[in-house]
PDB file of C-alpha atoms and ligand atoms in Angstrom:
ATOM      1  CA  MET A 908       0.000   0.000   0.000  1.00  0.00           C
ATOM      2  CA  ILE A 909       1.270   3.473  -0.848  1.00  0.00           C
ATOM      3  CA  CYS A 910       1.029   6.020   1.955  1.00  0.00           C
ATOM      4  CA  LEU A 911       1.359   9.791   1.714  1.00  0.00           C
ATOM      5  CA  SER A 912       4.811   9.753   3.309  1.00  0.00           C
ATOM      6  CA  ASP A 913       6.120   7.790   0.302  1.00  0.00           C
ATOM      7  CA  ASN A 914       5.359  10.808  -1.823  1.00  0.00           C
ATOM      8  CA  LYS A 915       8.148  12.915  -3.229  1.00  0.00           C
ATOM      9  CA  ILE A 916       8.083  16.409  -4.659  1.00  0.00           C
ATOM     10  CA  TRP A 917       8.855  16.920  -8.333  1.00  0.00           C
ATOM     11  CA  ARG A 918       9.402  20.055 -10.445  1.00  0.00           C
ATOM     12  CA  CYS A 919       8.933  20.298 -14.200  1.00  0.00           C
ATOM     13  CA  ASN A 920      12.138  21.898 -15.497  1.00  0.00           C
ATOM     14  CA  VAL A 921      10.259  23.483 -18.383  1.00  0.00           C
ATOM     15  CA  CYS A 922       7.366  25.254 -16.637  1.00  0.00           C
ATOM     16  CA  ASN A 923       8.060  24.838 -12.870  1.00  0.00           C
ATOM     17  CA  ASN A 924       4.911  22.810 -12.289  1.00  0.00           C
ATOM     18  CA  ILE A 925       5.163  21.185  -8.846  1.00  0.00           C
ATOM     19  CA  HIS A 926       3.934  17.612  -8.475  1.00  0.00           C
ATOM     20  CA  HIS A 927       3.545  15.653  -5.224  1.00  0.00           C
ATOM     21  CA  SER A 928       3.510  11.920  -5.808  1.00  0.00           C
ATOM     22  CA  VAL A 929       5.486   8.675  -5.469  1.00  0.00           C
ATOM     23  CA  SER A 930       6.739   9.083  -9.010  1.00  0.00           C
ATOM     24  CA  ALA A 931       7.057  11.835 -11.576  1.00  0.00           C
ATOM     25  CA  PRO A 932       4.503  12.074 -14.384  1.00  0.00           C
ATOM     26  CA  GLU A 933       5.974  11.164 -17.753  1.00  0.00           C
ATOM     27  CA  ILE A 934       4.202  14.101 -19.374  1.00  0.00           C
ATOM     28  CA  CYS A 935       3.806  17.438 -17.617  1.00  0.00           C
ATOM     29  CA  PRO A 936       0.066  18.159 -17.328  1.00  0.00           C
ATOM     30  CA  THR A 937       0.740  21.881 -17.640  1.00  0.00           C
ATOM     31  CA  CYS A 938       3.225  22.274 -20.503  1.00  0.00           C
ATOM     32  CA  LYS A 939       3.112  18.714 -21.948  1.00  0.00           C
ATOM     33  CA  ALA A 940       6.921  18.321 -21.770  1.00  0.00           C
ATOM     34  CA  ASN A 941       8.192  14.724 -21.709  1.00  0.00           C
ATOM     35  CA  ASN A 942      10.336  13.369 -18.844  1.00  0.00           C
ATOM     36  CA  ALA A 943      10.844  16.875 -17.499  1.00  0.00           C
ATOM     37  CA  TYR A 944      10.401  16.286 -13.762  1.00  0.00           C
ATOM     38  CA  VAL A 945      13.280  16.482 -11.321  1.00  0.00           C
ATOM     39  CA  GLU A 946      12.975  15.619  -7.645  1.00  0.00           C
ATOM     40  CA  ILE A 947      13.297  18.599  -5.305  1.00  0.00           C
ATOM     41  CA  GLU A 948      13.165  19.232  -1.579  1.00  0.00           C
ATOM     42  CA  LYS A 949      10.197  20.566   0.338  1.00  0.00           C
ATOM     43  CA  GLN A 950      11.942  23.896   0.908  1.00  0.00           C
ATOM     44  CA  GLU A 951      12.622  24.404  -2.773  1.00  0.00           C
ATOM     45  CA  ALA A 952       8.996  23.663  -3.637  1.00  0.00           C
ATOM     46  CA  ALA A 953       7.875  26.062  -0.915  1.00  0.00           C
ATOM     47  CA  ASN A 954      10.103  28.815  -2.274  1.00  0.00           C
ATOM     48  CA  ILE A 955       8.886  28.283  -5.830  1.00  0.00           C
ATOM     49  CA  MET A 956       5.301  28.458  -4.625  1.00  0.00           C
ATOM     50  CA  GLY A 957       6.017  31.518  -2.492  1.00  0.00           C
ATOM     51  CA  PHE A 958       5.993  29.905   0.995  1.00  0.00           C
ATOM     52  CA  LYS A 959       8.983  30.917   3.087  1.00  0.00           C
ATOM     53  CA  ASN A 960       8.802  29.164   6.427  1.00  0.00           C
ATOM     54  CA  CYS A 961      10.298  25.709   5.883  1.00  0.00           C
ATOM     55  CA  GLU A 962      13.712  24.608   7.109  1.00  0.00           C
ATOM     56  CA  ASN A 963      16.290  23.540   4.590  1.00  0.00           C
ATOM     57  CA  LYS A 964      19.708  21.984   4.798  1.00  0.00           C
ATOM     58  CA  PRO A 965      21.280  21.371   1.402  1.00  0.00           C
ATOM     59  CA  ASP A 966      21.982  17.694   0.871  1.00  0.00           C
ATOM     60  CA  LYS A 967      24.682  17.536  -1.801  1.00  0.00           C
ATOM     61  CA  ASN A 968      24.374  13.798  -2.433  1.00  0.00           C
ATOM     62  CA  GLY A 969      20.601  14.123  -2.616  1.00  0.00           C
ATOM     63  CA  ILE A 970      20.842  16.894  -5.202  1.00  0.00           C
ATOM     64  CA  ILE A 971      23.289  14.933  -7.353  1.00  0.00           C
ATOM     65  CA  ALA A 972      21.084  11.832  -7.086  1.00  0.00           C
ATOM     66  CA  ALA A 973      18.062  13.897  -8.170  1.00  0.00           C
ATOM     67  CA  TRP A 974      20.030  15.301 -11.124  1.00  0.00           C
ATOM     68  CA  LYS A 975      21.080  11.759 -12.110  1.00  0.00           C
ATOM     69  CA  ASN A 976      17.514  10.460 -11.876  1.00  0.00           C
ATOM     70  CA  PHE A 977      16.395  13.391 -13.987  1.00  0.00           C
ATOM     71  CA  THR A 978      18.638  12.205 -16.829  1.00  0.00           C
ATOM     72  CA  GLU A 979      16.933   8.807 -16.928  1.00  0.00           C
ATOM     73  CA  HIS A 980      14.711   8.372 -19.993  1.00  0.00           C
ATOM     74  CA  ASN A 981      16.323  11.470 -21.501  1.00  0.00           C
ATOM     75  CA  ASP A 982      18.996  11.932 -24.163  1.00  0.00           C
ATOM     76  CA  PHE A 983      21.449  13.650 -21.831  1.00  0.00           C
ATOM     77  CA  ILE A 984      23.627  12.668 -18.884  1.00  0.00           C
ATOM     78  CA  LEU A 985      25.364  14.434 -16.029  1.00  0.00           C
ATOM     79  CA  ASN A 986      28.791  15.648 -17.063  1.00  0.00           C
ATOM     80  CA  PRO A 987      31.192  12.747 -16.277  1.00  0.00           C
ATOM     81  CA  ASP A 988      33.655  15.285 -14.817  1.00  0.00           C
ATOM     82  CA  THR A 989      32.847  15.086 -11.087  1.00  0.00           C
ATOM     83  CA  ALA A 990      34.964  18.149 -10.243  1.00  0.00           C
ATOM     84  CA  HIS A 991      32.908  20.196 -12.696  1.00  0.00           C
ATOM     85  CA  ILE A 992      29.635  18.918 -11.216  1.00  0.00           C
ATOM     86  CA  ASN A 993      30.829  19.927  -7.753  1.00  0.00           C
ATOM     87  CA  ILE A 994      31.659  23.476  -8.884  1.00  0.00           C
ATOM     88  CA  ILE A 995      28.152  23.879 -10.306  1.00  0.00           C
ATOM     89  CA  LEU A 996      26.629  22.263  -7.223  1.00  0.00           C
ATOM     90  CA  ASP A 997      28.429  24.665  -4.873  1.00  0.00           C
ATOM     91  CA  GLY A 998      27.227  27.610  -6.964  1.00  0.00           C
ATOM     92  CA  VAL A 999      23.650  26.346  -6.956  1.00  0.00           C
ATOM     93  CA  ILE A1000      23.712  25.848  -3.172  1.00  0.00           C
ATOM     94  CA  LYS A1001      25.191  29.307  -2.571  1.00  0.00           C
ATOM     95  CA  ASN A1002      22.418  30.808  -4.676  1.00  0.00           C
ATOM     96  CA  GLU A1003      19.821  28.862  -2.724  1.00  0.00           C
ATOM     97  CA  GLU A1004      21.249  30.194   0.544  1.00  0.00           C
ATOM     98  CA  LYS A1005      21.249  33.738  -0.824  1.00  0.00           C
ATOM     99  CA  PHE A1006      18.080  33.859  -2.896  1.00  0.00           C
ATOM    100  CA  GLY A1007      16.011  30.879  -1.677  1.00  0.00           C
ATOM    101  CA  LEU A1008      16.089  29.165  -5.080  1.00  0.00           C
ATOM    102  CA  LYS A1009      18.594  26.813  -6.706  1.00  0.00           C
ATOM    103  CA  LEU A1010      19.582  29.359  -9.329  1.00  0.00           C
ATOM    104  CA  CYS A1011      21.998  28.642 -12.156  1.00  0.00           C
ATOM    105  CA  PRO A1012      25.481  29.758 -11.091  1.00  0.00           C
ATOM    106  CA  CYS A1013      26.533  30.660 -14.651  1.00  0.00           C
ATOM    107  CA  ARG A1014      23.809  33.004 -15.807  1.00  0.00           C
ATOM    108  CA  LEU A1015      22.808  36.492 -14.799  1.00  0.00           C
ATOM    109  CA  ARG A1016      19.774  37.403 -12.739  1.00  0.00           C
ATOM    110  CA  ASP A1017      17.907  40.602 -13.450  1.00  0.00           C
ATOM    111  CA  GLY A1018      16.276  40.614 -10.004  1.00  0.00           C
ATOM    112  CA  SER A1019      12.798  39.729 -11.273  1.00  0.00           C
ATOM    113  CA  ARG A1020      10.938  36.677 -10.002  1.00  0.00           C
ATOM    114  CA  GLU A1021      10.057  35.735 -13.569  1.00  0.00           C
ATOM    115  CA  ARG A1022      13.732  35.559 -14.542  1.00  0.00           C
ATOM    116  CA  ASP A1023      14.628  33.738 -11.311  1.00  0.00           C
ATOM    117  CA  LEU A1024      12.064  31.043 -12.095  1.00  0.00           C
ATOM    118  CA  GLU A1025      13.733  30.532 -15.482  1.00  0.00           C
ATOM    119  CA  LEU A1026      17.106  30.091 -13.810  1.00  0.00           C
ATOM    120  CA  ILE A1027      16.260  27.270 -11.381  1.00  0.00           C
ATOM    121  CA  CYS A1028      18.564  24.337 -11.977  1.00  0.00           C
ATOM    122  CA  PRO A1029      17.903  22.178 -13.917  1.00  0.00           C
ATOM    123  CA  CYS A1030      16.546  24.849 -16.227  1.00  0.00           C
ATOM    124  CA  ASN A1031      14.795  24.300 -19.538  1.00  0.00           C
ATOM    125  CA  PHE A1032      18.204  24.062 -21.175  1.00  0.00           C
ATOM    126  CA  LYS A1033      17.111  22.411 -24.406  1.00  0.00           C
ATOM    127  CA  ILE A1034      15.942  25.787 -25.662  1.00  0.00           C
ATOM    128  CA  GLN A1035      19.444  27.214 -25.269  1.00  0.00           C
ATOM    129  CA  ASN A1036      21.545  27.759 -28.395  1.00  0.00           C
ATOM    130  CA  ILE A1037      24.491  26.114 -26.681  1.00  0.00           C
ATOM    131  CA  TRP A1038      22.460  22.891 -26.424  1.00  0.00           C
ATOM    132  CA  LYS A1039      21.764  23.004 -30.150  1.00  0.00           C
ATOM    133  CA  GLU A1040      25.359  23.888 -31.050  1.00  0.00           C
ATOM    134  CA  LYS A1041      27.482  22.147 -28.420  1.00  0.00           C
ATOM    135  CA  ASP A1042      25.221  19.446 -26.932  1.00  0.00           C
ATOM    136  CA  MET A1043      25.373  20.753 -23.388  1.00  0.00           C
ATOM    137  CA  CYS A1044      23.579  23.115 -21.043  1.00  0.00           C
ATOM    138  CA  TRP A1045      25.013  26.586 -20.564  1.00  0.00           C
ATOM    139  CA  CYS A1046      27.137  25.461 -17.605  1.00  0.00           C
ATOM    140  CA  GLY A1047      28.038  22.025 -18.952  1.00  0.00           C
ATOM    141  CA  LEU A1048      26.247  20.286 -16.088  1.00  0.00           C
ATOM    142  CA  PHE A1049      24.168  18.221 -18.512  1.00  0.00           C
ATOM    143  CA  VAL A1050      25.656  16.947 -21.762  1.00  0.00           C
ATOM    144  CA  ARG A1051      24.145  14.984 -24.623  1.00  0.00           C
ATOM    145  CA  GLU A1052      24.562  11.257 -24.162  1.00  0.00           C
TER     146      GLU A1052
HETATM  147  S1  LIG I 262      22.376  25.879 -17.577  1.00  0.00           S
HETATM  148 FE1  LIG I 262      22.847  23.883 -16.665  1.00  0.00          FE
HETATM  149  S2  LIG I 262      23.648  24.363 -14.628  1.00  0.00           S
HETATM  150 FE2  LIG I 262      22.606  26.217 -15.376  1.00  0.00          FE
HETATM  151  S3  LIG I 262      20.517  26.010 -14.583  1.00  0.00           S
HETATM  152 FE3  LIG I 262      20.512  25.131 -16.607  1.00  0.00          FE
HETATM  153  S4  LIG I 262      20.854  22.967 -16.245  1.00  0.00           S
HETATM  154 FE4  LIG I 262      21.474  24.008 -14.391  1.00  0.00          FE
HETATM  155 ZN1  LIG I 263       5.829  21.550 -17.399  1.00  0.00          ZN
END
């Protein structure tokens, strides 16, 4: 039997839809993207939805595991260079401490919430030119398989 505590929280990396369930939907009900959900923590979901009063301690292994799971059923993988992953991870965590969201460490904010929501890692990187030209996200965290 599945109980509520088995549920995880998932975020669509294309439209920021938040989903609470044991598993991620294959197709986002909001934007119809395929395999776009990445597991996130309660605090991150709360920040995306505008709630501020949850506790959060960044769990580096948990974030990397969520990033790895996110690559399953997709045509990209995490960069095999672990040192590079750790640099991005540290930047993402610093941004979360500062701004309350796991913002991309390589791209510029303009201070607006709309822009911040576009910069949550993993972002919708397949729309980036660098993905089309060099088979990787802007920061090289995800690379084409
Ligand atoms: S460009 Fe790469 S590292 Fe930056 S937010 Fe997007 S997926 Fe994350
Ligand atoms: Zn979506």
